[in-house]
Coordinates of C-alpha atoms in Angstrom, one line a residue:
M1 CA -194.3 143.3 -73.2
T2 CA -196.7 146.3 -73.6
D3 CA -199.9 146.6 -74.4
G4 CA -198.5 148.4 -77.8
N5 CA -196.1 146.0 -79.1
L6 CA -198.3 143.1 -79.0
C7 CA -201.0 144.2 -81.2
R8 CA -198.2 145.7 -83.3
I9 CA -197.3 142.0 -82.8
E10 CA -201.1 141.2 -83.8
N11 CA -201.5 143.6 -86.5
G12 CA -198.2 142.3 -88.4
K13 CA -196.8 145.4 -88.0
R14 CA -193.8 143.8 -85.7
E15 CA -191.7 140.6 -85.6
C16 CA -190.8 138.8 -83.0
D17 CA -188.3 136.6 -81.8
E18 CA -189.3 132.8 -82.8
A19 CA -189.9 131.9 -78.3
T20 CA -191.7 134.8 -77.3
I21 CA -193.8 134.0 -80.4
K22 CA -194.2 130.7 -78.9
R23 CA -194.7 131.9 -75.4
L24 CA -198.0 133.7 -76.5
T25 CA -199.5 131.1 -79.0
D26 CA -198.8 128.3 -76.4
R27 CA -200.7 130.3 -73.9
L28 CA -204.4 131.1 -75.9
G29 CA -203.0 126.8 -76.2
M30 CA -202.0 126.8 -79.7
V31 CA -199.9 123.6 -79.4
Y32 CA -199.3 122.8 -82.8
E33 CA -199.0 119.1 -84.3
E34 CA -197.7 119.1 -87.6
Q35 CA -194.8 118.5 -89.2
G36 CA -192.1 121.6 -87.6
K37 CA -192.0 124.9 -88.8
Y38 CA -189.5 127.6 -90.3
V39 CA -186.9 130.1 -88.9
F40 CA -184.7 132.5 -90.1
Y41 CA -181.1 131.3 -89.2
D42 CA -181.0 133.4 -85.5
D43 CA -183.8 131.6 -84.4
Y44 CA -182.7 128.7 -85.7
E45 CA -179.0 128.9 -84.1
E46 CA -181.3 129.2 -80.8
W47 CA -182.9 126.5 -81.4
Q48 CA -179.8 124.3 -82.0
R49 CA -178.2 126.5 -78.5
R50 CA -181.1 125.4 -76.4
W51 CA -180.7 121.5 -77.6
Q52 CA -176.8 121.4 -77.1
I53 CA -178.4 122.6 -73.6
I54 CA -181.0 119.8 -73.0
Y55 CA -178.7 117.1 -74.9
A56 CA -175.6 118.0 -72.2
I57 CA -177.8 117.9 -68.9
E58 CA -179.7 114.3 -69.5
S59 CA -176.7 113.0 -71.0
N60 CA -175.8 113.6 -67.0
N61 CA -172.6 116.3 -68.8
I62 CA -173.7 119.2 -65.5
G63 CA -170.0 120.8 -66.7
G64 CA -171.0 120.9 -70.2
A65 CA -174.4 122.2 -69.8
R66 CA -173.3 125.0 -67.8
G67 CA -170.8 126.6 -70.5
F68 CA -173.9 126.0 -72.7
I69 CA -176.3 128.6 -70.0
D70 CA -173.6 131.2 -69.9
E71 CA -172.9 130.7 -73.4
Y72 CA -177.0 130.8 -73.6
E73 CA -177.7 133.8 -71.1
Q74 CA -174.8 136.4 -72.5
L75 CA -176.4 136.1 -76.1
Y76 CA -180.2 136.3 -75.5
C77 CA -180.3 138.1 -72.1
S78 CA -182.9 140.8 -73.3
S79 CA -185.7 138.6 -73.3
V80 CA -187.0 137.8 -70.2
V81 CA -188.7 134.2 -72.2
R82 CA -185.3 133.0 -72.7
M83 CA -183.3 134.4 -69.5
Q84 CA -186.9 131.9 -68.0
F85 CA -185.7 129.2 -69.8
A86 CA -181.9 129.6 -69.1
K87 CA -183.3 129.9 -65.6
L88 CA -185.1 127.4 -65.2
M89 CA -182.1 124.4 -66.8
K90 CA -179.8 125.7 -64.6
I91 CA -182.3 124.7 -62.3
Q92 CA -182.2 120.9 -63.4
C93 CA -178.8 120.8 -63.1
R94 CA -178.4 121.4 -59.7
I95 CA -180.9 119.3 -58.8
E96 CA -179.3 117.0 -60.6
E97 CA -176.0 118.0 -58.1
N98 CA -177.2 117.2 -55.4
E99 CA -177.4 113.8 -56.3
T100 CA -174.0 113.2 -56.1
V101 CA -173.0 116.3 -52.8
D102 CA -172.2 115.7 -49.7
R103 CA -175.9 116.0 -47.3
T104 CA -174.3 119.5 -45.9
E105 CA -173.7 120.6 -49.4
A106 CA -177.3 119.5 -51.6
L107 CA -180.0 122.2 -51.9
T108 CA -182.6 122.1 -49.5
D109 CA -186.4 122.5 -50.5
K110 CA -187.2 125.9 -49.8
A111 CA -183.0 127.4 -51.3
I112 CA -185.3 125.3 -54.5
C113 CA -188.2 126.3 -54.0
L114 CA -186.6 130.3 -53.6
L115 CA -184.8 128.9 -57.4
Y116 CA -188.1 128.6 -58.8
K117 CA -189.9 131.4 -57.8
E118 CA -187.4 133.9 -59.6
A119 CA -187.9 131.9 -62.6
L120 CA -191.3 132.0 -62.6
E121 CA -192.0 136.2 -61.9
L122 CA -189.8 136.8 -64.9
T123 CA -193.5 136.3 -66.6
V124 CA -195.9 135.6 -64.4
P125 CA -197.6 137.3 -61.5
V126 CA -196.9 136.9 -57.8
Q127 CA -200.9 135.6 -57.7
A128 CA -199.9 132.4 -59.6
E129 CA -198.1 131.0 -56.6
I130 CA -201.3 131.1 -54.6
S131 CA -204.0 131.0 -57.2
L132 CA -204.8 130.2 -61.1
K133 CA -207.5 132.8 -61.7
N134 CA -208.4 134.3 -64.3
L135 CA -204.5 134.3 -65.5
Y136 CA -203.3 132.5 -68.8
L137 CA -200.1 130.2 -69.1
S138 CA -198.6 128.2 -70.8
I139 CA -197.9 125.1 -70.5
D140 CA -194.5 125.2 -69.6
E141 CA -195.1 128.1 -66.9
L142 CA -197.8 125.9 -65.4
N143 CA -194.8 123.2 -64.9
I144 CA -193.0 126.0 -62.6
V145 CA -195.8 126.8 -61.1
L146 CA -196.2 123.7 -59.6
E147 CA -192.4 122.8 -59.0
Y148 CA -192.4 126.9 -56.5
R149 CA -196.1 124.9 -55.3
F150 CA -194.5 121.4 -54.3
Y151 CA -191.2 122.5 -52.7
N152 CA -193.5 125.6 -51.3
S153 CA -197.1 123.6 -49.9
E154 CA -196.3 120.5 -47.9
K155 CA -199.7 121.0 -45.6
N156 CA -201.6 122.0 -49.3
I157 CA -201.8 119.5 -51.7
G158 CA -204.9 122.0 -52.6
L159 CA -202.5 123.9 -54.4
L160 CA -201.2 120.7 -56.2
E161 CA -204.3 119.6 -57.1
E162 CA -206.4 123.0 -58.3
I163 CA -203.3 123.0 -61.5
L164 CA -205.3 119.4 -62.8
G165 CA -208.6 122.0 -62.8
Y166 CA -206.3 124.4 -64.4
L167 CA -205.6 121.5 -66.5
D168 CA -208.9 121.0 -67.6
I169 CA -209.7 124.0 -69.5
S170 CA -210.9 122.7 -73.3
R171 CA -207.8 125.4 -74.4
F172 CA -205.2 123.0 -74.1
S173 CA -204.4 120.2 -76.7
L174 CA -204.1 116.6 -75.2
A175 CA -200.6 117.3 -76.0
A176 CA -200.1 119.6 -73.9
K177 CA -202.6 118.3 -70.8
A178 CA -200.3 114.9 -71.4
M179 CA -197.1 117.0 -70.6
L180 CA -198.2 118.1 -67.0
Y181 CA -200.7 116.0 -65.7
P182 CA -199.0 112.8 -64.7
K183 CA -196.8 114.8 -63.0
A184 CA -198.6 117.1 -60.7
V185 CA -200.9 113.4 -59.9
V186 CA -197.4 111.8 -59.3
Y187 CA -196.1 115.1 -57.4
M188 CA -199.7 115.4 -55.1
Y189 CA -198.3 111.9 -54.2
R190 CA -194.7 112.8 -52.9
L191 CA -196.1 115.4 -51.0
M192 CA -199.4 112.7 -49.1
V193 CA -196.2 110.2 -49.0
K194 CA -194.2 113.2 -47.0
N195 CA -197.2 113.8 -44.9
G196 CA -197.8 110.8 -44.0
I197 CA -201.5 110.8 -45.9
D198 CA -200.9 107.4 -47.6
S199 CA -200.7 105.6 -44.5
E200 CA -204.2 106.3 -44.6
I201 CA -205.0 105.9 -47.8
M202 CA -203.7 102.4 -47.7
D203 CA -205.5 101.1 -44.1
G204 CA -208.9 102.7 -45.5
A205 CA -208.9 105.2 -43.2
N206 CA -209.0 108.3 -45.7
K207 CA -211.4 106.3 -48.6
E208 CA -212.0 109.7 -50.2
I209 CA -209.1 110.7 -50.7
G210 CA -207.7 107.0 -51.8
N211 CA -210.8 107.3 -54.6
K212 CA -209.5 110.8 -56.2
I213 CA -206.4 109.6 -56.4
Y214 CA -206.7 106.7 -58.1
K215 CA -209.1 108.8 -60.6
Y216 CA -205.7 111.1 -61.3
C217 CA -203.8 108.0 -61.5
E218 CA -205.9 106.6 -64.3
K219 CA -206.8 110.0 -65.9
A220 CA -203.1 111.1 -66.1
L221 CA -202.3 106.9 -67.2
S222 CA -205.2 107.5 -70.7
M223 CA -203.1 110.4 -71.1
L224 CA -199.9 108.4 -71.2
Q225 CA -201.4 106.1 -73.4
E226 CA -203.4 108.3 -76.3
K227 CA -200.2 110.5 -76.9
A228 CA -197.6 107.4 -76.5
V229 CA -195.3 109.2 -74.3
R230 CA -193.8 108.2 -71.5
Y231 CA -193.0 111.8 -69.0
Y232 CA -193.4 109.9 -65.3
Y233 CA -194.9 106.9 -67.0
T234 CA -193.4 104.5 -64.8
E235 CA -194.4 106.4 -61.1
I236 CA -197.7 107.0 -62.5
L237 CA -197.7 102.5 -62.7
E238 CA -195.9 101.9 -59.3
I239 CA -198.6 104.4 -57.7
R240 CA -201.9 102.9 -60.2
K241 CA -200.2 99.5 -58.6
T242 CA -199.9 100.6 -54.9
L243 CA -203.8 102.0 -55.4
L244 CA -205.0 98.6 -56.6
V245 CA -202.9 96.4 -53.9
A246 CA -204.7 98.3 -51.4
G247 CA -208.3 97.8 -52.6
Y248 CA -208.9 100.7 -55.2
G249 CA -210.5 101.2 -58.4
D250 CA -213.6 99.2 -60.1
G251 CA -213.8 96.3 -62.8
D252 CA -211.7 93.8 -62.4
R253 CA -208.3 94.5 -60.2
E254 CA -206.6 90.9 -60.2
N255 CA -206.3 91.9 -64.0
M256 CA -205.2 95.1 -63.7
L257 CA -202.6 94.8 -61.6
I258 CA -201.3 92.2 -63.9
H259 CA -201.3 94.8 -67.0
T260 CA -199.6 97.3 -64.4
D261 CA -197.2 95.0 -63.3
E262 CA -196.4 93.8 -66.6
W263 CA -195.6 97.0 -67.6
L264 CA -193.7 98.4 -65.7
A265 CA -191.1 95.0 -65.6
A266 CA -191.5 95.8 -69.2
I267 CA -189.9 99.6 -69.6
R268 CA -187.3 98.4 -66.5
S269 CA -186.5 95.7 -68.9
L270 CA -185.7 97.8 -71.8
C271 CA -184.5 101.3 -70.3
N272 CA -181.8 98.8 -68.5
K273 CA -180.8 97.2 -72.0
Q274 CA -180.7 100.8 -73.4
G275 CA -178.4 101.9 -69.9
L276 CA -181.0 105.0 -69.4
W277 CA -183.0 105.4 -66.1
E278 CA -186.3 104.1 -66.1
Y279 CA -188.1 107.0 -64.3
T280 CA -188.9 111.0 -65.5
T281 CA -186.4 113.8 -63.3
N282 CA -186.1 116.9 -65.0
S283 CA -187.9 119.5 -67.1
C284 CA -185.8 118.9 -70.1
Y285 CA -188.6 117.7 -72.1
F286 CA -191.0 121.0 -71.6
Y287 CA -188.9 122.3 -74.4
K288 CA -188.5 120.2 -76.7
E289 CA -188.6 121.1 -79.9
N290 CA -188.5 119.1 -82.9
S291 CA -188.2 119.6 -86.9
V292 CA -187.3 123.6 -86.8
Y293 CA -185.5 124.1 -89.7
N294 CA -183.8 127.3 -91.3
I295 CA -185.6 129.3 -94.3
G296 CA -182.1 129.4 -95.7
T297 CA -180.8 126.2 -95.4
V298 CA -183.6 124.5 -97.1
V299 CA -184.0 127.7 -100.5
N300 CA -180.4 126.6 -100.9
I301 CA -180.8 123.0 -101.2
R302 CA -184.1 122.5 -102.3
R303 CA -183.3 124.9 -105.6
K304 CA -179.9 123.0 -106.1
M305 CA -182.5 119.9 -106.2
L306 CA -184.5 121.7 -108.9
G307 CA -182.0 122.7 -110.6
M308 CA -182.1 126.2 -110.5
T309 CA -180.8 129.3 -111.0
M310 CA -180.5 132.3 -108.3
K311 CA -182.2 134.5 -110.5
E312 CA -184.9 131.7 -111.8
L313 CA -186.1 131.7 -107.8
Y314 CA -185.8 135.8 -107.1
E315 CA -187.1 136.8 -110.3
C316 CA -190.3 138.5 -109.5
V317 CA -189.3 137.8 -105.9
C318 CA -186.5 139.6 -104.2
S319 CA -183.3 140.7 -104.9
E320 CA -180.5 138.6 -106.1
K321 CA -179.0 140.1 -102.8
T322 CA -181.9 139.1 -100.6
L323 CA -181.7 135.7 -102.0
R324 CA -178.5 135.0 -102.0
N325 CA -178.3 136.5 -98.0
L326 CA -180.7 134.6 -96.9
E327 CA -178.9 131.2 -98.7
H328 CA -175.8 131.8 -97.0
N329 CA -177.2 133.2 -93.2
R330 CA -175.6 136.4 -93.3
A331 CA -179.7 138.8 -93.1
G332 CA -183.5 137.2 -92.8
T333 CA -185.7 138.6 -95.2
H334 CA -189.9 139.5 -94.6
R335 CA -192.3 136.8 -93.9
D336 CA -193.9 137.0 -97.0
I337 CA -190.2 137.3 -99.5
A338 CA -189.9 133.3 -97.4
E339 CA -193.1 132.2 -97.7
E340 CA -193.1 132.9 -101.5
L341 CA -189.8 131.6 -102.1
L342 CA -191.1 128.5 -100.9
G343 CA -193.5 128.5 -102.3
K344 CA -191.8 129.2 -105.9
L345 CA -189.6 126.1 -104.9
G346 CA -192.8 124.1 -104.4
L347 CA -193.1 123.7 -100.7
P348 CA -196.0 125.1 -98.9
A349 CA -194.8 127.8 -96.1
G350 CA -196.0 128.8 -93.2
Y351 CA -195.3 129.6 -89.6
H352 CA -196.1 126.1 -88.8
R353 CA -195.3 123.4 -91.9
M354 CA -198.3 121.9 -93.1
G355 CA -199.1 119.3 -96.4
I356 CA -201.2 123.1 -97.5
I357 CA -200.8 126.5 -98.3
T358 CA -203.7 128.2 -96.8
D359 CA -204.5 130.6 -94.1
K360 CA -208.5 130.2 -93.6
R361 CA -209.0 128.3 -89.9
E362 CA -211.9 126.7 -91.5
T363 CA -209.4 125.6 -94.0
I364 CA -207.0 124.9 -91.8
E365 CA -209.9 123.1 -88.8
L366 CA -210.6 120.1 -91.8
Y367 CA -207.4 119.7 -93.1
T368 CA -206.8 118.3 -88.7
Q369 CA -210.1 116.9 -89.5
W370 CA -209.3 115.1 -92.7
K371 CA -205.7 113.6 -90.4
R372 CA -208.0 112.3 -87.6
L373 CA -210.2 109.9 -90.6
S374 CA -207.3 108.8 -92.2
R375 CA -206.0 107.5 -88.7
E376 CA -208.8 105.8 -87.8
F377 CA -209.0 104.6 -91.2
K378 CA -212.3 105.8 -92.0
F379 CA -212.2 106.9 -95.3
A380 CA -215.4 107.4 -97.2
E381 CA -215.9 110.1 -94.9
C382 CA -212.3 110.9 -95.4
R383 CA -213.3 111.4 -99.5
E384 CA -216.4 114.6 -98.7
I385 CA -213.6 116.2 -95.9
M386 CA -211.5 116.0 -99.4
N387 CA -214.0 117.6 -101.7
E388 CA -214.2 120.3 -100.2
L389 CA -210.5 121.3 -99.2
E390 CA -210.5 121.0 -103.0
K391 CA -213.2 123.5 -103.8
Q392 CA -211.4 125.8 -100.5
L393 CA -207.8 125.2 -101.4
S394 CA -206.4 127.7 -104.6
S395 CA -205.2 125.6 -106.9
N396 CA -200.9 126.4 -106.1
I397 CA -199.0 123.0 -107.0
V398 CA -198.8 122.2 -103.0
N399 CA -202.2 121.9 -102.9
R400 CA -202.7 120.4 -106.3
Q401 CA -199.8 117.1 -105.0
F402 CA -202.0 117.2 -101.3
V403 CA -205.4 116.6 -103.5
E404 CA -204.3 114.4 -105.9
W405 CA -202.7 112.4 -103.1
G406 CA -205.6 112.5 -100.3
K407 CA -207.9 111.5 -103.1
N408 CA -205.0 108.2 -104.3
I409 CA -204.9 107.6 -100.6
V410 CA -209.2 107.0 -100.7
A411 CA -209.2 105.5 -103.6
Y412 CA -207.0 102.7 -102.9
E413 CA -207.8 101.8 -99.2
L414 CA -211.9 101.5 -100.7
K415 CA -210.8 99.4 -103.1
E416 CA -210.8 101.0 -106.0
L417 CA -207.4 101.2 -107.4
D418 CA -205.1 98.0 -107.3
Y419 CA -201.6 98.4 -106.1
I420 CA -200.0 99.3 -109.8
T421 CA -202.4 101.8 -110.4
Y422 CA -202.0 103.9 -107.2
I423 CA -197.7 103.3 -107.3
E424 CA -198.3 105.2 -110.8
K425 CA -200.6 107.6 -109.8
M426 CA -198.5 108.5 -106.8
S427 CA -195.9 108.7 -108.9
D428 CA -197.9 111.4 -111.4
C429 CA -198.3 112.9 -108.2
L430 CA -195.2 113.3 -107.1
G431 CA -194.3 115.1 -110.4
I432 CA -196.5 117.5 -109.3
T433 CA -193.3 119.7 -107.0
I434 CA -190.7 116.6 -108.1
R435 CA -189.6 114.9 -110.1
I436 CA -188.0 111.4 -108.8
E437 CA -185.1 111.2 -110.9
D438 CA -184.6 115.4 -109.0
I439 CA -184.5 112.9 -105.4
L440 CA -182.5 110.3 -106.1
S441 CA -179.8 112.2 -107.9
S442 CA -179.5 114.6 -105.1
E443 CA -177.0 114.2 -102.7
N444 CA -178.3 116.6 -100.2
I445 CA -182.6 117.2 -100.5
Y446 CA -185.0 118.5 -98.5
L447 CA -188.3 117.2 -99.0
S448 CA -191.5 118.1 -97.7
Y449 CA -193.8 116.1 -95.7
I450 CA -196.2 115.0 -98.7
E451 CA -193.3 114.3 -100.8
K452 CA -192.2 112.0 -98.0
E453 CA -195.3 109.9 -98.1
I454 CA -195.0 109.7 -101.6
L455 CA -192.3 108.2 -101.4
Y456 CA -192.6 106.3 -98.0
Q457 CA -196.7 105.2 -99.8
I458 CA -195.1 103.9 -102.8
S459 CA -192.2 101.9 -101.0
A460 CA -194.2 100.0 -99.1
K461 CA -197.0 99.1 -101.7
Y462 CA -193.2 97.6 -103.3
K463 CA -192.9 96.3 -99.6
Y464 CA -196.0 94.4 -98.9
N465 CA -195.7 93.2 -102.7
G466 CA -193.1 90.7 -101.9
D467 CA -190.3 93.7 -104.1
E468 CA -188.3 95.2 -101.7
S469 CA -185.5 96.3 -103.7
S470 CA -188.1 98.4 -105.0
A471 CA -189.7 99.3 -101.8
F472 CA -185.8 101.1 -100.8
K473 CA -185.4 102.9 -103.9
Y474 CA -188.8 104.8 -102.6
I475 CA -187.2 105.2 -99.1
E476 CA -183.4 105.0 -99.6
P477 CA -183.0 109.2 -100.7
I478 CA -184.8 109.6 -96.9
Y479 CA -182.7 106.9 -95.6
R480 CA -179.1 108.3 -96.3
N481 CA -180.4 112.0 -95.4
L482 CA -181.1 109.9 -91.5
K483 CA -178.4 107.9 -91.6
E484 CA -175.7 109.9 -90.8
C485 CA -177.6 111.8 -87.7
T486 CA -176.2 112.0 -84.1
D487 CA -177.3 111.4 -81.3
I488 CA -178.1 115.3 -81.0
D489 CA -179.2 115.3 -85.0
I490 CA -182.0 112.2 -84.0
Q491 CA -184.1 114.2 -81.1
E492 CA -184.5 117.5 -83.8
N493 CA -185.9 115.2 -85.8
I494 CA -186.9 112.5 -83.7
K495 CA -190.0 112.9 -85.2
D496 CA -188.7 111.6 -89.0
Y497 CA -186.1 109.4 -87.5
E498 CA -189.0 107.1 -85.7
F499 CA -190.9 106.9 -88.7
Y500 CA -189.3 106.8 -91.6
M501 CA -185.6 104.7 -90.2
T502 CA -189.0 102.4 -88.5
F503 CA -189.7 101.3 -91.4
A504 CA -186.8 101.2 -93.6
A505 CA -185.4 99.0 -90.7
S506 CA -188.3 96.5 -91.5
I507 CA -187.2 96.6 -95.9
L508 CA -183.6 95.6 -94.6
G509 CA -185.0 93.0 -91.9
S510 CA -186.5 92.0 -95.2
L511 CA -183.7 92.2 -98.2
G512 CA -181.9 89.7 -94.8
K513 CA -179.8 92.3 -93.3
Y514 CA -180.4 91.6 -90.0
E515 CA -176.9 93.1 -88.7
E516 CA -177.7 96.5 -90.0
S517 CA -181.7 96.4 -89.6
N518 CA -181.2 95.6 -85.5
I519 CA -178.9 98.4 -85.2
I520 CA -181.2 101.2 -86.8
S521 CA -184.1 99.6 -84.6
N522 CA -181.8 99.8 -81.5
K523 CA -181.6 103.7 -82.2
I524 CA -184.5 104.4 -82.6
I525 CA -185.9 103.2 -79.3
R526 CA -182.2 104.1 -77.5
A527 CA -183.9 107.6 -79.6
Q528 CA -187.1 107.4 -78.5
L529 CA -186.9 106.3 -74.9
Q530 CA -184.3 109.2 -74.4
Y531 CA -186.9 112.1 -75.6
G532 CA -190.1 110.5 -74.3
R533 CA -191.9 109.0 -76.8
I534 CA -192.7 105.6 -77.0
A535 CA -195.3 105.2 -80.3
G536 CA -193.4 102.9 -82.5
I537 CA -191.5 101.0 -79.9
N538 CA -193.1 97.6 -80.7
C539 CA -192.8 98.3 -84.0
N540 CA -189.3 97.6 -84.1
L541 CA -188.9 95.5 -81.6
S542 CA -191.3 93.1 -83.8
S543 CA -188.4 93.3 -86.7
M544 CA -185.9 92.9 -84.4
A545 CA -187.1 89.6 -83.1
W546 CA -188.9 88.3 -87.0
N547 CA -184.8 89.0 -87.4
Q548 CA -183.9 86.6 -85.0
N549 CA -186.5 84.4 -85.5
K550 CA -185.2 84.4 -89.1
V551 CA -181.4 82.4 -87.9
D552 CA -182.9 81.3 -85.1
E553 CA -186.3 79.5 -85.4
N554 CA -187.1 79.0 -82.1
K555 CA -190.9 79.9 -82.3
K556 CA -190.5 79.9 -78.1
V557 CA -188.6 82.6 -78.3
Y558 CA -190.3 84.5 -80.7
N559 CA -193.9 84.2 -79.3
E560 CA -191.7 86.0 -76.1
Q561 CA -190.3 89.2 -78.3
L562 CA -194.0 89.0 -79.1
Y563 CA -195.4 89.3 -76.2
Q564 CA -193.1 92.6 -74.8
C565 CA -195.0 94.1 -78.7
I566 CA -198.3 93.3 -77.1
L567 CA -197.4 95.3 -74.3
W568 CA -195.9 98.1 -76.1
S569 CA -198.6 98.5 -77.6
Q570 CA -200.9 98.7 -75.0
M571 CA -198.6 101.0 -73.2
S572 CA -199.4 103.5 -76.7
N573 CA -203.2 102.4 -76.9
D574 CA -202.0 100.9 -80.4
R575 CA -204.7 98.0 -81.1
Y576 CA -203.4 97.8 -84.9
F577 CA -200.7 96.0 -83.5
E578 CA -201.4 94.8 -80.9
N579 CA -204.0 92.7 -82.9
R580 CA -201.4 91.3 -85.5
Y581 CA -198.8 90.2 -82.5
R582 CA -201.7 88.2 -81.5
A583 CA -202.2 86.7 -84.6
R584 CA -198.6 85.8 -85.6
M585 CA -198.0 84.2 -82.4
T586 CA -201.0 81.8 -82.7

């Protein structure tokens, strides 16, 4: 990309494809963890093609993956970012095939190294092969650097260690670091084994390196727990166990070793039950992007839900032809027109979906702070932030709904509302953008993040006050929408699926529909393990344990199953649920 093209993109005078935009923002450390994003049909189609390739590789359908990659290359050969993705996927196929072919036909490390070099040089200067100084790379580019150096630097472990230092740069989010840091530690250790350095570490002859790799290992484990992902989780635990046995580490090593063994056993047992491999064997997870929505489809579904005619929607925004082409995926439009249409439909717009509409950096930072404080149950501080947000946000219906939603949550958590009043206020809040009757009567629905959260909050209050039938009524529209998802649909929408379907499975269990509940929980667990996410696995294991105990009434078996829930809570740093399971065991 030329300086001139970048300047035009920054000034809003040129639009480019989503793959390029994502690469530019990733290089700036802007890995955004929100509710997905809206794209026009061409970019949506490309996103789906990427998922076809990734899913085929991870399902060991290498022949199918190669066919999808060939189609992808023919369509997107003019974009170096897209071609780099295609080359990476081809390399993953070749490596997977290495496991099944005769040794004489298998790729050598040198051959694999050259393949990574070709992919790397599409977007990254040759300098990156030996030094990262003064380079701004995205996390997936940095992964290619790691792969190249691993296969090219048998003796130079320091080149891998430089990547760990680069990851400590503050511009990377913890989510981005958790994708690569554990992998880099594992690759460092593998090089040590290859060069015989591990024996020096084990017998204490090289304690300096042993202490260093242990420190890196603990840092990697902390990232995996904090972000609740399983990228190289098994490998990190195995390295940790080896180092603990050799005498490395501070504190209660014996207790740490027990925990490590229990976590390893829990991962292996669950992966085995789901027919999945417990190790990370490819780089596909760097390219997994979920919750991407086609603007045309969203506009069409939402307009029909609200009972709006095309004229009512396009009036004062665009022509009828523009709206018709958008809804039928025949052509995109300018992003500002699309955002105005979404706004009229009561949906937050913008490049990334948020619960608010704003372009002010200060307001977005406050919004992010509010979300963090609410996750930490600091509701008095949440109120202060919400008061400031109310002053800064424009008074469109999306922002008004967000403010009312946030105020209601804070008031309830501070014991200022009983649950009946809370439900009434949340119902009024939902009505700011859409009537509950429109949601319940629509076969096909599209809801904003806040609207789904409101339905969940209402449903949860009914459930925890003993009215499971009303609870299911309010979650049922979301459940119905997600229930028909295929395996690849689930992967593409994993955030919504794991959260709302976990809750739905719990309600179904409470209603005595144990088999249906268990089927859903099993589906969620498998999907999460495939994707590389582990938050919420403990909740689904708990639902299945509760269902079984209702039938068998075997306290001993129930406690054993709850202990597995505790282990998965620990692996995802979920103290709240860990304490709940311990209380149930007493």
